Amino acid sequence: MSKKYFLSYLLLFICNTIISQNCDLIFRGIITDFHDGTPISGAYIKVKGSELYGISDSKGSFIIKNICTSKIKAIVSHVSCESKLVSVNLSIKSFTDIQLEHHVEELTEVNITTKANKKIKTVQESFIKNETLEKFSSLSLGDVIKEIPGVSSINTGNSIVKPVINGLHGSRVLIMTNNVRLQDQEWGIEHAPNIDINSAGSVSLIKGANALEYGGDAIGGVIIANPIRIFAKDSLFGKTIINGQSNSKGYGFNSTFTKTSNNGWYVSGQTSYKKFGDFNSPDYILTNTGSESRAFSLFTGRKEFEQGYEFYYSYLKNKIGILRSSHIGNVEDLVDGINSNQPRIIDPFSYDISAPRQEVTHQIFKGKYFKRFKELGKLDIQYDYQNNHRFEFDIRRGDDRNVAAIDLKLQSHTLKSTLQLDSKTATNFKLGVLARYQDHFANPDTGVRRLIPDYKKFDLGFHLISNFKPTDKILLDIGVRYDFNRINAKKFYQTSRWEERDYNIDFQEIIIQDFGTQLLVNPIFDFHNLSASSGVFFELDDKNSMVFNYGLSNRAPNVSELFSDGLHHSAARIELGDLRLKKETSHRISGTYNYENSNLEIHVDGFFNYINNFIYIEPSGVETTNRGAFPVWDYKQINASLFGVDLNLNYNITKQFEYNNKSSFIKGKDLSSDRALIDIPSFKTLNIIRYSNKSWSNFNAEIESELILRQNEYPNNNFEAFIPRTNSYVLVDISTPPPAYHILNFRGSFDLKILKDMKVNLAFTINNLLNTPYRENLNRLRYFADEIGRNFIIQLKFNY
């Protein structure tokens, strides 16, 4: 009986405790926009572990009654905001001011784009999604970016591909990777961008000088390789892509993984490897055109609502063979190569990469911190370090056969900060400052005269960009930027070259030591560059919109243009810079028309670019050295104009069939000499028919027709050269472009489900389906060989 009484008393005590528990606590507060302090109505506030909730009114206020415990956690959410968890002790305070990131979805919209251009921007901007990048996993950035109208490439063979945007390339095209401006001696035509396309989550392109945030010298445009997007939630995902191809018997793989957590911490890693043997044209093997690439990157940090930090490291090593027959011993070899229908040297297939070749290692380290300030904006502070080490090996004999002819090391330190004032929805400002220091070392122990000297470079930049939205259908922006550049070099000149170019008249004061046959000089150049841009976006109606832009940009001459002085064997020529070069000034006017409905998209970009003091390189004759006679290419300066039109049309014929056309037309003129500019891309049009059927294991297929017309406007840079063997002068025709060509490509893919949580995508591609022989005008090796022939590519992608 005693046990029964005890249980009865215990039950009565518990019931009395529950009945007497205080459930009269009240949680009240106001929910406002973190940016501008405006109230947010319709926000949902739920107390965790209970059914209690509240909804904010038009003033942002809310109240929740009948709470039983003083220490609570509440989840605050809104349709246009990122959810937030708040902790409150009601015994200390019952009123809480809660700020939400009401602009999160609005800011995210800039990453959600159409198939051609971002509609809400005032610049000519295009976007390549991750799905497209995966198709080009085995190729280069230059190959991928050509998917955008107005973009072509200038090549040295098939592995060294540099982007050309509306006729401009090299130092006029900026490349950003993970918010770091790539510093990899981009001045050389045969210097491919040192970036692994597999490390990017997406790629965007801004044509023209409308991206002052990245640099005022982007006369051609800016290519931005964005990292994968990070979300604050617990997840672990990744993918592995395996490639194999018939032409070159190449293979490679890429693997990425990402771990995120709901507290904002994340880590993402990526590694890739590619190896290719000798490629082949439709009729012969292209000896010594193999390549090998290794890449690794790690991206980690913590991303919270009000602040965050991140660290990034990447490593890339490329070993690239250059067509053996392109290594000429003298101008007679060049004449023979031009007049021959096939390369002078054709060896059996091999994976060996012999001289001439390049070996480049590029490393990037970045640290970044950001902080958001209530009713003000966001502050970013970033430091990055880059180390670029380039070797170029020529065919040499004796003890020097394994010594690089060019050994260059470039180290760059950059500190930058940006303050974005976006507390007002109709107006925002972005202020930025940048400081950069570079140290370039050219190893003198190569046994070859140094093409580029030692130098130190200092950059300091400031920019201010503002955006205004006077109405819902009009967006205005205006920006201004100032850059200071100083180049401090030490260089040896042959006395004969110094006097031949009349430097003894204009630059006598920079000589610091006279060795008789050589002079050591210390040129120091300062450049003050002012850039500006303005743009306006009009939304005519739901289907039609227009964008107009004006961009002023200034670019200081790079070290190659100023100081080149010697034999560049990988380019098979003697290159001569000019100390008298001035900065380039570009005035670019552009307009874009966009039409979009449910079945049809049309995007037309037009531009006119006038460039004062345009710097270019062209052949000027022949020079005999102790290694033979070589063509001489001089850097020169003129006034130039470029104009063109780019078209992107996409039409959904049915739910499963789609037609796409991408066409580009451009003209370039040397206004100083009233002739065509050198290295202007030909008219290009791509016509693509796509078929997709998700019910057939997500089957996709497309046939692509690529037509490149002959370039009929070009400068005549042909010259005569004396051939000792025949004791005669012959015409060296290095100007006449090759004929037009047309090739077909095919792509297809479908999904295979092999495990419950793992899906495999099988993709297959046939490039140059008909095995058509052709030569591309902007390939530096077109004098010696055809482009590559038919290539079967198979790809397996594992998502997990």
XYZ file of C-alpha atoms in Angstrom, residues 31-44 56-58 60 76-84 98-109 305-306 372-375 422-426:
50
model
C 12.448 42.566 -38.316
C 14.334 44.930 -40.614
C 16.490 44.809 -43.719
C 20.160 44.530 -42.758
C 21.146 46.816 -45.667
C 18.880 49.834 -45.297
C 16.940 49.280 -42.066
C 13.523 49.162 -43.748
C 10.905 46.940 -42.074
C 10.211 43.495 -43.509
C 6.597 42.389 -43.433
C 5.367 38.832 -43.754
C 8.380 37.264 -42.034
C 7.658 33.977 -40.204
C 5.634 40.389 -38.815
C 3.252 43.179 -39.789
C 3.702 46.063 -42.227
C 8.094 44.655 -39.265
C 13.181 33.601 -38.714
C 12.424 33.185 -42.424
C 11.090 35.202 -45.337
C 10.443 34.345 -48.968
C 13.113 36.829 -50.167
C 15.646 36.192 -47.420
C 18.036 33.626 -46.072
C 16.639 32.010 -42.888
C 18.247 33.008 -39.591
C 16.393 41.124 -35.993
C 18.053 41.929 -39.324
C 17.599 39.755 -42.397
C 19.553 39.779 -45.670
C 16.617 40.880 -47.798
C 18.892 41.290 -50.853
C 20.235 37.733 -50.849
C 17.911 36.542 -53.590
C 18.352 39.768 -55.542
C 22.135 39.468 -55.427
C 21.951 35.821 -56.397
C 19.981 36.681 -59.530
C 25.758 36.223 -42.658
C 27.700 39.202 -41.315
C 28.923 43.368 -43.499
C 27.925 46.540 -41.681
C 24.351 47.240 -40.693
C 22.604 49.779 -42.916
C 24.346 49.066 -50.993
C 22.046 50.149 -48.181
C 19.843 52.009 -50.667
C 17.908 49.857 -53.101
C 17.853 52.467 -55.876
